[in-house]
PDB file of C-alpha atoms in Angstrom:
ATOM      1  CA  UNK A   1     -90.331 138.945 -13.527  1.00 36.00           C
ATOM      2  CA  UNK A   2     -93.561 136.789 -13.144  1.00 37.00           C
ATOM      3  CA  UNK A   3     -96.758 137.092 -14.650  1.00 39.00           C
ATOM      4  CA  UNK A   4     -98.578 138.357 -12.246  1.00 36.00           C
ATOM      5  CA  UNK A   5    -102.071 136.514 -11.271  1.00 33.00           C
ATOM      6  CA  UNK A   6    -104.092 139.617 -11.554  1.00 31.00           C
ATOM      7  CA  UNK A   7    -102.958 139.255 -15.572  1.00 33.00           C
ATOM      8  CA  UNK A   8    -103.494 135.363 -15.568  1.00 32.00           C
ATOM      9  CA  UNK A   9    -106.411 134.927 -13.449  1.00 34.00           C
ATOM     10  CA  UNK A  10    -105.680 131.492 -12.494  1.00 36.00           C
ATOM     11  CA  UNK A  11    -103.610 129.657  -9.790  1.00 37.00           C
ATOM     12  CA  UNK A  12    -103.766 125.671 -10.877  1.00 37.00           C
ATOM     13  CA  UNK A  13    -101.430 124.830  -8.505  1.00 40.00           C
ATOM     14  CA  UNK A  14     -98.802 126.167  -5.069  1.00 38.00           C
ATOM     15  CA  UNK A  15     -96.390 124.134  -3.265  1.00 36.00           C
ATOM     16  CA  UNK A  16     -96.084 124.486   0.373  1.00 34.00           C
ATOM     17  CA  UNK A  17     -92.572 125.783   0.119  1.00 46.00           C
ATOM     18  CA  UNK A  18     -93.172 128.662  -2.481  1.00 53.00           C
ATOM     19  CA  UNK A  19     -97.145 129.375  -3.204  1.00 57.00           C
ATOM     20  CA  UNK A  20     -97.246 130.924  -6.453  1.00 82.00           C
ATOM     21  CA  UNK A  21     -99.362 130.075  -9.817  1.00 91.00           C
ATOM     22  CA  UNK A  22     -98.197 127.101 -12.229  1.00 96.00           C
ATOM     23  CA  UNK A  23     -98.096 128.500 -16.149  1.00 98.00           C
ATOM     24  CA  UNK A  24     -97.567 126.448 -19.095  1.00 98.00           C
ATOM     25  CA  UNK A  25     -96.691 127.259 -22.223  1.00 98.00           C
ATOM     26  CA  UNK A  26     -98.817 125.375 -24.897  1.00 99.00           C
ATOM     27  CA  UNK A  27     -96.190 123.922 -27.635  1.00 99.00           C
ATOM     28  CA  UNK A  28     -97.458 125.788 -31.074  1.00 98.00           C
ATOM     29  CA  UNK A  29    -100.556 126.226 -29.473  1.00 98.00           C
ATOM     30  CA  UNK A  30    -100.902 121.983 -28.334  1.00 98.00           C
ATOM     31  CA  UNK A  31     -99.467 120.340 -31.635  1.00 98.00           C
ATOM     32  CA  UNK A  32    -101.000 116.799 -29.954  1.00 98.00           C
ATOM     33  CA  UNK A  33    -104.714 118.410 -29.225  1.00 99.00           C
ATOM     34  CA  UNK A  34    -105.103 120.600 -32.345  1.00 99.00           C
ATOM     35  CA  UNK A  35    -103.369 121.961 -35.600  1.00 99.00           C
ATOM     36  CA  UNK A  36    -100.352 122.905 -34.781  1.00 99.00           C
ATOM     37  CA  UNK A  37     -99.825 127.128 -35.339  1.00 99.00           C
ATOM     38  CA  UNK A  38    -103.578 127.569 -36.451  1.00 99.00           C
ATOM     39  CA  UNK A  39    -106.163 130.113 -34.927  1.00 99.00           C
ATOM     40  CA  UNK A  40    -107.920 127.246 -33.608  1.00 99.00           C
ATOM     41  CA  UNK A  41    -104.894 125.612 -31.804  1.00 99.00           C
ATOM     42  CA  UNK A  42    -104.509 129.512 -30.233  1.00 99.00           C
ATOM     43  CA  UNK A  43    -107.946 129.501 -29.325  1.00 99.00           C
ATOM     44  CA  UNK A  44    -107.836 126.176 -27.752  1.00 99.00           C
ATOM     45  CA  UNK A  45    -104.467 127.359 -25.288  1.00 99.00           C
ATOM     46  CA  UNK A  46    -106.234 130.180 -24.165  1.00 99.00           C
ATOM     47  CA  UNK A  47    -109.585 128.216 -22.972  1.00 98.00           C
ATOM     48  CA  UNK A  48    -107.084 126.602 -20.528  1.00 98.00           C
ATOM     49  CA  UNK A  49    -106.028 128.372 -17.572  1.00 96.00           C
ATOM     50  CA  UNK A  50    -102.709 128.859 -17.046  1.00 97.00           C
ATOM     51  CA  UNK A  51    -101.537 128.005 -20.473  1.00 98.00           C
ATOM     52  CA  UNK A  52     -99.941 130.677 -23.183  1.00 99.00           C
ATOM     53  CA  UNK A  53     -99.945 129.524 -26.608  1.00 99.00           C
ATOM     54  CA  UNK A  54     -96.283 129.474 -28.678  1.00 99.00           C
ATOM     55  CA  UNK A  55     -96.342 130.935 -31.680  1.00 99.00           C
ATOM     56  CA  UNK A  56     -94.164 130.617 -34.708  1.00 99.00           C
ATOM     57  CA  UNK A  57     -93.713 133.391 -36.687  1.00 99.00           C
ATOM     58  CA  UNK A  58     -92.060 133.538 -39.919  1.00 99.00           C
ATOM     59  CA  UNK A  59     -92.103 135.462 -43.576  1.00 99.00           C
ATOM     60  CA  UNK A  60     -93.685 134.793 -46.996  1.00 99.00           C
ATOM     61  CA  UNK A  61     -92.535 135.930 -50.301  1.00 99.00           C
ATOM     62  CA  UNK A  62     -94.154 139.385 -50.163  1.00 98.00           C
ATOM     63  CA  UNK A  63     -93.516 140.002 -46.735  1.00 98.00           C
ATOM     64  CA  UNK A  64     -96.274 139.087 -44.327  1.00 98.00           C
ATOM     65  CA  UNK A  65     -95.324 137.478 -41.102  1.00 99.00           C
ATOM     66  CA  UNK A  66     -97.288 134.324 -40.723  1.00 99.00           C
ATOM     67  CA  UNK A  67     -97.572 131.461 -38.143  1.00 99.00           C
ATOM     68  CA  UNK A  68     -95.819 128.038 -39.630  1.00 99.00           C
ATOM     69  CA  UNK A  69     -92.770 126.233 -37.643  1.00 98.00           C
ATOM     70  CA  UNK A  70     -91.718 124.718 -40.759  1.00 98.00           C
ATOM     71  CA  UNK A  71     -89.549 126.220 -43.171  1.00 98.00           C
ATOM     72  CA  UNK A  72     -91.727 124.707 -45.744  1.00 99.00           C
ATOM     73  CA  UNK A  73     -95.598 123.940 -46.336  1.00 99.00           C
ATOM     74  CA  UNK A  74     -95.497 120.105 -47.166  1.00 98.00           C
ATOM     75  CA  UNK A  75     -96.190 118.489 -43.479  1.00 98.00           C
ATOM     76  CA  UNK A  76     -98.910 121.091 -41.966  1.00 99.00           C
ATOM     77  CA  UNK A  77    -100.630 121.961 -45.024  1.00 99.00           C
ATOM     78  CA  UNK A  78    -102.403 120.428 -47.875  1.00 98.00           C
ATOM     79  CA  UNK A  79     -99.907 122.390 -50.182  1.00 98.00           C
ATOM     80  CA  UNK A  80     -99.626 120.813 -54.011  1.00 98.00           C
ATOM     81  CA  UNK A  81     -96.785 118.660 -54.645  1.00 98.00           C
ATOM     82  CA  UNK A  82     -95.188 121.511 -56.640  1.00 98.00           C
ATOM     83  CA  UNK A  83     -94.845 123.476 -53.575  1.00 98.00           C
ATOM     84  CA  UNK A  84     -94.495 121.220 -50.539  1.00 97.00           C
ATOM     85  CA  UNK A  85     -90.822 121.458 -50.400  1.00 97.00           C
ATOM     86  CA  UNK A  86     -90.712 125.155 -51.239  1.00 98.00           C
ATOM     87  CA  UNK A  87     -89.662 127.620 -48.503  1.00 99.00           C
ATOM     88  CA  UNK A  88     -92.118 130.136 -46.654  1.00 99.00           C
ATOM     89  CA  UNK A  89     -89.823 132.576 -48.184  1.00 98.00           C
ATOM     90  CA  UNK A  90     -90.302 131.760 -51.593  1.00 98.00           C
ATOM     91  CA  UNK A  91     -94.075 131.591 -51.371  1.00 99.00           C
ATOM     92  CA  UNK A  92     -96.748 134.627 -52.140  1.00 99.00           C
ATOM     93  CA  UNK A  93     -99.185 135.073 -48.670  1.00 99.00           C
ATOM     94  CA  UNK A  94    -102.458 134.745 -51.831  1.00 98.00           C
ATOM     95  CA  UNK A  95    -100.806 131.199 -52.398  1.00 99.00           C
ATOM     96  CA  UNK A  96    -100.040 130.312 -48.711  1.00 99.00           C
ATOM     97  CA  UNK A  97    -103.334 130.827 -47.429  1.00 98.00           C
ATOM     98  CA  UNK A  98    -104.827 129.234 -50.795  1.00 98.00           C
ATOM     99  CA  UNK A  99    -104.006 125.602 -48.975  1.00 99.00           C
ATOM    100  CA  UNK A 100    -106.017 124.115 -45.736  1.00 99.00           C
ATOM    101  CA  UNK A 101    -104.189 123.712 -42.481  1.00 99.00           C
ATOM    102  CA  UNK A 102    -106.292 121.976 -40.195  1.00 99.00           C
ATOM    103  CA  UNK A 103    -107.568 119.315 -41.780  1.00 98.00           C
ATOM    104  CA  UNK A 104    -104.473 116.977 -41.797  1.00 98.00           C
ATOM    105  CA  UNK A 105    -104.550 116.612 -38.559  1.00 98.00           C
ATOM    106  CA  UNK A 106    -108.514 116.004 -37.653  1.00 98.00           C
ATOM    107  CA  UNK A 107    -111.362 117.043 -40.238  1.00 98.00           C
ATOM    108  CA  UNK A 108    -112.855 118.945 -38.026  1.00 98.00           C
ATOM    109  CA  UNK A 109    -110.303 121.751 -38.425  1.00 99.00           C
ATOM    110  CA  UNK A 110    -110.836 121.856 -42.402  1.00 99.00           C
ATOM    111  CA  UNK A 111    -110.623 125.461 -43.701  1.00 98.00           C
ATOM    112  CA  UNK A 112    -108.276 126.469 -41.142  1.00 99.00           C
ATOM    113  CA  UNK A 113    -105.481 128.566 -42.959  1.00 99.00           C
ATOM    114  CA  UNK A 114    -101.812 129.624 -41.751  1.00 99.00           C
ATOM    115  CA  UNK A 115    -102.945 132.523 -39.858  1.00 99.00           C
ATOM    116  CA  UNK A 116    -101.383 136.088 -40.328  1.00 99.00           C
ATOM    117  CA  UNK A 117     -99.711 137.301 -37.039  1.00 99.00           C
ATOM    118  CA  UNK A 118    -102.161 139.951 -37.784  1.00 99.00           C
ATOM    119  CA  UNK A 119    -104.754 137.597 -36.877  1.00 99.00           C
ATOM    120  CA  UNK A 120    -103.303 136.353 -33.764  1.00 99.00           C
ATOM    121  CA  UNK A 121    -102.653 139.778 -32.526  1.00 99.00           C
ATOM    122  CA  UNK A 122    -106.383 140.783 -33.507  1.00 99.00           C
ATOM    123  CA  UNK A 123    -106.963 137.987 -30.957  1.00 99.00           C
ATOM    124  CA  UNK A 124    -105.404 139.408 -28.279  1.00 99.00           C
ATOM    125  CA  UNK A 125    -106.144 143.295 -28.509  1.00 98.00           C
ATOM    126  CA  UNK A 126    -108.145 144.146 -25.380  1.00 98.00           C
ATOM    127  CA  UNK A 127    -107.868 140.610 -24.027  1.00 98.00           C
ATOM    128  CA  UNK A 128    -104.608 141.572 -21.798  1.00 98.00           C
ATOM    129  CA  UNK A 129    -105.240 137.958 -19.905  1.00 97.00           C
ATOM    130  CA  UNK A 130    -104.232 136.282 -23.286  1.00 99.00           C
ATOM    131  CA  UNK A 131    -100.246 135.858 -23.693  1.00 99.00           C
ATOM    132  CA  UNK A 132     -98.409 134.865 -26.319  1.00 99.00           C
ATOM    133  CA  UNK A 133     -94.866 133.169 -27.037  1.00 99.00           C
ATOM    134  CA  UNK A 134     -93.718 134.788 -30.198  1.00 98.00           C
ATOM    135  CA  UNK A 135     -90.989 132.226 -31.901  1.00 98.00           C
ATOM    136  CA  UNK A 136     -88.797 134.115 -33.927  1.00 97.00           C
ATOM    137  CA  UNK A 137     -88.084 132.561 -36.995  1.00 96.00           C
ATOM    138  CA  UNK A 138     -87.759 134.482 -39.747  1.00 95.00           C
ATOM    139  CA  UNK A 139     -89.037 138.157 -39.346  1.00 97.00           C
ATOM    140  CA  UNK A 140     -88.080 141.913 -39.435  1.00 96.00           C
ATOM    141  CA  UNK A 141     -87.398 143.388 -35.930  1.00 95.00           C
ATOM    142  CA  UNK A 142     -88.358 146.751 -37.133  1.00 94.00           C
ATOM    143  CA  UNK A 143     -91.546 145.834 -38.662  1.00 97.00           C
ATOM    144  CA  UNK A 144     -92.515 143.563 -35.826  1.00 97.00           C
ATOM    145  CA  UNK A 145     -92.259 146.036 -32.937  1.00 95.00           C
ATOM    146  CA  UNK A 146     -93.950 148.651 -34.780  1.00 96.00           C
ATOM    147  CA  UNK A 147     -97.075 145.586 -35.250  1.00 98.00           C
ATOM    148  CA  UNK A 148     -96.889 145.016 -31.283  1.00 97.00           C
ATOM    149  CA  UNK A 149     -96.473 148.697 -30.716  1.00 96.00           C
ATOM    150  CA  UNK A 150     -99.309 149.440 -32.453  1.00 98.00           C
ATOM    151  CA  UNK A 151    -101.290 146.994 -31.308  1.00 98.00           C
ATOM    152  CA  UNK A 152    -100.491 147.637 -27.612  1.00 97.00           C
ATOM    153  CA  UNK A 153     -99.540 144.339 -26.946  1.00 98.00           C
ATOM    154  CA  UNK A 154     -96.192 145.052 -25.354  1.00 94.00           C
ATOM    155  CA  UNK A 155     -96.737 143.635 -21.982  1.00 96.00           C
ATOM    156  CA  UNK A 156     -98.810 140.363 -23.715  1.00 98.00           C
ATOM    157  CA  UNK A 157     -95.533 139.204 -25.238  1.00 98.00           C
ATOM    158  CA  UNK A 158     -92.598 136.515 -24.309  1.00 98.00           C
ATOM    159  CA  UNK A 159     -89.996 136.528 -26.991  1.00 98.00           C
ATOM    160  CA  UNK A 160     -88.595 133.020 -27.537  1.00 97.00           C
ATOM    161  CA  UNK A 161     -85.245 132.493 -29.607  1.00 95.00           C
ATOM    162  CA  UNK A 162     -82.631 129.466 -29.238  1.00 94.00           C
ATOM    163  CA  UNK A 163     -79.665 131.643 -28.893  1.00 94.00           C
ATOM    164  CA  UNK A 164     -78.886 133.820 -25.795  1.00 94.00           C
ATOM    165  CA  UNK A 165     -77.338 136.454 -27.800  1.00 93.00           C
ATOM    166  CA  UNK A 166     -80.071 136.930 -30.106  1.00 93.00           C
ATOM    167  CA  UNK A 167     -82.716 137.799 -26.352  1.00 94.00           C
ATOM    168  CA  UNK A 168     -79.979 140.071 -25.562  1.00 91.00           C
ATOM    169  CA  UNK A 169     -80.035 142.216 -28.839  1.00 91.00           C
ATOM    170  CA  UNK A 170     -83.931 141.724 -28.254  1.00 92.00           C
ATOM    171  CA  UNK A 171     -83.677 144.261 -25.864  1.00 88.00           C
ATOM    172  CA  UNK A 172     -82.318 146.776 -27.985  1.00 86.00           C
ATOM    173  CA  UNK A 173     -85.932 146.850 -29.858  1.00 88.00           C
ATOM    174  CA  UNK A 174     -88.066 145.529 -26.779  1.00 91.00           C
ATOM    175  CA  UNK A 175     -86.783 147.589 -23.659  1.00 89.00           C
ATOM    176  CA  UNK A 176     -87.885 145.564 -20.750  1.00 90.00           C
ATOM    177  CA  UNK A 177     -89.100 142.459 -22.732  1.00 93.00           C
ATOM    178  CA  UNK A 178     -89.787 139.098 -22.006  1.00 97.00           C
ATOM    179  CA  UNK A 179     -87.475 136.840 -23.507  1.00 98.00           C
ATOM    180  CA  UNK A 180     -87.330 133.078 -23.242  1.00 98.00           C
ATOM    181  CA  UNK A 181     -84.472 130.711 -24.340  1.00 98.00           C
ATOM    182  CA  UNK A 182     -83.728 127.211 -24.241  1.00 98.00           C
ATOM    183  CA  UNK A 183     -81.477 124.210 -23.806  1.00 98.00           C
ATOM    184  CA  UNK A 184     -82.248 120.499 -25.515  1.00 97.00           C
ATOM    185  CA  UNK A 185     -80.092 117.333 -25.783  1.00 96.00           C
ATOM    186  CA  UNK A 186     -78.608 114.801 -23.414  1.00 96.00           C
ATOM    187  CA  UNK A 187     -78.434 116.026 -19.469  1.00 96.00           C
ATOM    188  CA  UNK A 188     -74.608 116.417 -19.375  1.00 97.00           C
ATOM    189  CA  UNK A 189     -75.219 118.947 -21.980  1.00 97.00           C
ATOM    190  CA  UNK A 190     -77.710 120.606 -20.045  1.00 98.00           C
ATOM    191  CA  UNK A 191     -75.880 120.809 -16.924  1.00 98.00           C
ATOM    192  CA  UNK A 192     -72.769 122.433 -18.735  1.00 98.00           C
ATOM    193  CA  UNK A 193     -74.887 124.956 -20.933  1.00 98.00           C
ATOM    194  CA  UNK A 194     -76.518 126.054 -17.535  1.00 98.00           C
ATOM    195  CA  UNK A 195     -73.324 125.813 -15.479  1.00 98.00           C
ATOM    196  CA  UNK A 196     -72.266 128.577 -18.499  1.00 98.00           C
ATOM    197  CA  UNK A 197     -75.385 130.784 -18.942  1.00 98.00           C
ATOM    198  CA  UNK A 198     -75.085 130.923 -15.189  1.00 98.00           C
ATOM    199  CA  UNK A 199     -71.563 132.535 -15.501  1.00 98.00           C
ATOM    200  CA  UNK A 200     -73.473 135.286 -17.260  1.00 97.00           C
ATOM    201  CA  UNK A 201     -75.873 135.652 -14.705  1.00 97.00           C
ATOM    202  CA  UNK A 202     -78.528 134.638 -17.709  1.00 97.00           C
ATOM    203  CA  UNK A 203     -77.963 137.994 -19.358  1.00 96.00           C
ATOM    204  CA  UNK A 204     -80.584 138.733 -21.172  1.00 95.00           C
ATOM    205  CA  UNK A 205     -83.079 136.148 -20.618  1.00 97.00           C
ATOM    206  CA  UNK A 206     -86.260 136.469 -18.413  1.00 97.00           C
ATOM    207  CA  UNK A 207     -87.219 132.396 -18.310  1.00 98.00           C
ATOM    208  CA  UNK A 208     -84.754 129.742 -19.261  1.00 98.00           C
ATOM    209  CA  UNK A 209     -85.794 126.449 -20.514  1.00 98.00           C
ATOM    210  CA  UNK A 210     -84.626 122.876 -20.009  1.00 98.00           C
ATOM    211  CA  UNK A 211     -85.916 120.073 -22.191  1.00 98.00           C
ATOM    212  CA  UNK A 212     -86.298 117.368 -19.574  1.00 97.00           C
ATOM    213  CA  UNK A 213     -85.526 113.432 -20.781  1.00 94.00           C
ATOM    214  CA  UNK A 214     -86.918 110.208 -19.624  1.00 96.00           C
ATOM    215  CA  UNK A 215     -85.036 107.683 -18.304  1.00 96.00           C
ATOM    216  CA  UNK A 216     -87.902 105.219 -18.021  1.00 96.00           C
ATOM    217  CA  UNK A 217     -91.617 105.212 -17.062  1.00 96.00           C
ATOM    218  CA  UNK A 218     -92.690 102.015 -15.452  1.00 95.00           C
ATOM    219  CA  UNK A 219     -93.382 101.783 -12.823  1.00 96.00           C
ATOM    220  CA  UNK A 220     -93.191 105.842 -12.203  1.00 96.00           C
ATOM    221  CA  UNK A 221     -91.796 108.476 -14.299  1.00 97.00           C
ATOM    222  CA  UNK A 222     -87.936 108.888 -13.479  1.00 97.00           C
ATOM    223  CA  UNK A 223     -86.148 111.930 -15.481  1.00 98.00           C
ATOM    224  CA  UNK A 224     -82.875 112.052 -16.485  1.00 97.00           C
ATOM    225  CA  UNK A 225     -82.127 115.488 -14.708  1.00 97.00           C
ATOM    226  CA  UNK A 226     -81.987 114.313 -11.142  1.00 96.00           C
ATOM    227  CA  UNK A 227     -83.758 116.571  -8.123  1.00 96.00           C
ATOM    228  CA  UNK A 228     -80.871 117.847  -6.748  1.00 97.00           C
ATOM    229  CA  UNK A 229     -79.672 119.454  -9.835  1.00 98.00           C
ATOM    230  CA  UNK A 230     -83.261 120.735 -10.728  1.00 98.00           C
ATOM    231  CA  UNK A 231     -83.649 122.196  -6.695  1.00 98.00           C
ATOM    232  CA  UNK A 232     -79.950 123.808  -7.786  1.00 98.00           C
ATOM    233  CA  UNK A 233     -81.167 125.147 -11.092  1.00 98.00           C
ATOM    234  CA  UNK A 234     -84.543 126.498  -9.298  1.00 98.00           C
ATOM    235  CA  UNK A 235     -82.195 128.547  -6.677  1.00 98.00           C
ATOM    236  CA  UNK A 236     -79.945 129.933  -9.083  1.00 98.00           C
ATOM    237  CA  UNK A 237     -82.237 131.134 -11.707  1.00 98.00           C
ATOM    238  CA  UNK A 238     -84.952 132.702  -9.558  1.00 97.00           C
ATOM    239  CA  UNK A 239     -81.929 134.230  -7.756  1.00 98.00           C
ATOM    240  CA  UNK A 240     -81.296 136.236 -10.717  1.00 98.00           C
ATOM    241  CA  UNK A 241     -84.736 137.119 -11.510  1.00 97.00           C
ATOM    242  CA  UNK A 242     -85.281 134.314 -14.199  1.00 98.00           C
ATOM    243  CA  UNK A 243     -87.705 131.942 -14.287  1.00 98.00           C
ATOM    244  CA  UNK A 244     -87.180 128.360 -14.918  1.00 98.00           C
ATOM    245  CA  UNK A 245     -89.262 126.195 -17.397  1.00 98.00           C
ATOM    246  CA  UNK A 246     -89.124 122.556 -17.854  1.00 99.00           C
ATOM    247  CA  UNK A 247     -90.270 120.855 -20.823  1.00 98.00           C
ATOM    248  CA  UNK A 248     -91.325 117.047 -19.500  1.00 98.00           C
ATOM    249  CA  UNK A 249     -91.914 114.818 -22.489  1.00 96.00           C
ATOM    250  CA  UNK A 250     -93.629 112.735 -19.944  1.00 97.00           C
ATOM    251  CA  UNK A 251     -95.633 113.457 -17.109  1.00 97.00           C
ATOM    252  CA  UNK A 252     -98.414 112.505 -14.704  1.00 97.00           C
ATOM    253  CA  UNK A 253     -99.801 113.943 -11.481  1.00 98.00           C
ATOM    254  CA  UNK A 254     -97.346 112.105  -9.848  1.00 97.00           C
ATOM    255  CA  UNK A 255     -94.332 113.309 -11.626  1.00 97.00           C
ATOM    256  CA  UNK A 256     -95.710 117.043 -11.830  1.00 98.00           C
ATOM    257  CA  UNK A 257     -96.284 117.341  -8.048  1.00 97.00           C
ATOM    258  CA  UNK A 258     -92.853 116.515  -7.830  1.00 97.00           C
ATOM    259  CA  UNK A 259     -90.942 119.218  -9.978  1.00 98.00           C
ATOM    260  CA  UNK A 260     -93.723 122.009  -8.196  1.00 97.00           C
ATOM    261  CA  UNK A 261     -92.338 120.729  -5.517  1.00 96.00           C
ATOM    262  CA  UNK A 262     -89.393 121.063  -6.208  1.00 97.00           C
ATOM    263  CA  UNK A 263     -90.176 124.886  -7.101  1.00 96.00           C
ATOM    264  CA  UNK A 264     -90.664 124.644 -10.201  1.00 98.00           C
ATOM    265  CA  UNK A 265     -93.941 127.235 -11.745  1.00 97.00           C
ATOM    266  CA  UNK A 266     -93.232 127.031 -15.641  1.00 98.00           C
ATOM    267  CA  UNK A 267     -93.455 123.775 -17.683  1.00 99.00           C
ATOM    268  CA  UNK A 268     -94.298 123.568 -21.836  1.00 98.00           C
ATOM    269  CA  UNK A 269     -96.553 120.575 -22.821  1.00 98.00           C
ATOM    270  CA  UNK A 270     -98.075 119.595 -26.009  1.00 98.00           C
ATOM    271  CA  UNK A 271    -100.867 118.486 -24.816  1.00 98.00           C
ATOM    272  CA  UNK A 272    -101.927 121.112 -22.337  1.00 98.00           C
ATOM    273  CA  UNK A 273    -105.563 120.154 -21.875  1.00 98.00           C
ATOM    274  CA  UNK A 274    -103.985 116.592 -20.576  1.00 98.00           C
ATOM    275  CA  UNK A 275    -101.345 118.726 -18.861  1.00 98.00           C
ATOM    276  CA  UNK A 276    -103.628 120.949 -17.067  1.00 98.00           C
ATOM    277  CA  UNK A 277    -105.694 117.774 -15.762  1.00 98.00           C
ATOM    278  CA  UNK A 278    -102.840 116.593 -14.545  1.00 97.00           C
ATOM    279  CA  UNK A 279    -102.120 119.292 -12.655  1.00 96.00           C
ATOM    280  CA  UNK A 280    -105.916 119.549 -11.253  1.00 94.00           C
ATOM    281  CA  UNK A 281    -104.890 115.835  -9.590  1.00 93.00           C
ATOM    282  CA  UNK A 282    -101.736 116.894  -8.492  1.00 88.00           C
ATOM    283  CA  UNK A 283    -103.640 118.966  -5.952  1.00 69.00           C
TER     284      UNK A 283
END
């Protein structure tokens, strides 16, 4: 089911062959434009139109979800030597949010914390045009969709999870949700974990993604997935309803008019300010 654009607002880009918005999913929040899984990194995917900031969500010690990919503090926090190796699991929230997050990464983000999905959520309350991608690390079901349920965020929500199974059973808790899931590694293995999800009719999934190599960038971007696979892929997954992302780890205007054209309306980027200017050209 899209998004639809009254939700959105925004239409970056339409292809000839199938007009329709381009959305972009902005990698824990743009992990190359801002600290990765911070408020600010949120804040900054939402100023852009058309992107919807991932979030990671996991659990400390005493059992507050928080937003940290990492099973451990040591590479996005300023955590003490003592604890930089330590799980999220092992670690009181008091402590957790007792380091800086931000300013590793520029110091103009110092006194950023990990944020409570509390936070995030706060965020998005009453702003129904702001979307999230909730990661699913390590987390209680139960407690989470009575947080989204209360918060009335229901319809603000894609569920992301690397196993198939795991949307399915998703569904159980989340009647009708949004669930995203996706496939990595080198292209034969993404052609045979498609050709297989495809055998299931993508059962239980509501956008599928494909990480999408290079095979070299000079003089133009080529990708390792060739078009007549990715047209193939577009017809088979909107066929069933599902929408198809592509993760490019390298792009231009060039290479991004392309895939639209292709049919293509849902890409992730860790750099979406770049990848939304990018888009603008591709006009």
């Amino acid at each position: 089911m899209l998004v639809s654009t009254a939700i959105l607002g925004i239409c970056l880009l339409a292809a000839a062959e199938n007009d329709g918005p381009v959305q972009f999913q902005a990698h824990r929040g743009g992990l190359k434009e801002a600290p990765e899984n911070t408020l600010a990194a949120y804040r900054h995917a939402w100023a852009i139109p058309g992107a919807i900031p991932e979030v990671d969500v996991t659990t400390t010690l005493d059992g507050s979800m928080v937003c940290i990919h990492d099973d451990t503090p040591g590479r996005t926090t300023n955590a003490p030597a003592e604890f930089r190796k330590k799980r999220i699991a092992e670690i009181p929230l008091e402590t957790l949010r007792s380091w800086d997050a931000g300013a590793w990464f520029d110091a103009r983000f110092a006194g950023e914390k990990v944020p409570l999905l509390t936070e995030v959520f706060d965020e998005m309350k009453g702003r129904p045009e702001r979307l999230a991608y909730l990661d699913l690390k390590d987390v209680s079901l139960a407690k989470l969709a009575t947080l989204i349920a209360d918060y009335g965020l229901r319809n603000q929500i894609i569920f992301v999870h690397g196993d198939p199974e795991m949307c399915k059973g998703l569904h159980v808790l989340f009647p009708g949700a949004r669930t995203m899931t996706w496939i990595s590694g080198k292209p034969e293995r993404i052609r045979q974990r498609f050709a297989e999800l495809a055998q299931t009719n993508f059962a239980g999934i509501s956008q599928l993604q494909f990480h999408l190599p290079t095979l070299r960038t000079d003089p133009v971007i080529v990708y390792a997935l060739d078009e007549a696979f990715l047209r193939e892929a577009v017809a088979k997954t909107r066929a069933a309803g599902v929408e198809l992302q592509l993760r490019p780890f390298d792009f231009d205007a060039r290479s991004l008019d392309k895939l639209v054209k292709l049919g293509v309306r849902w890409f992730v980027a860790d750099e979406p300010k770049r990848f939304a200017k990018a888009l603008e050209n591709a006009k």
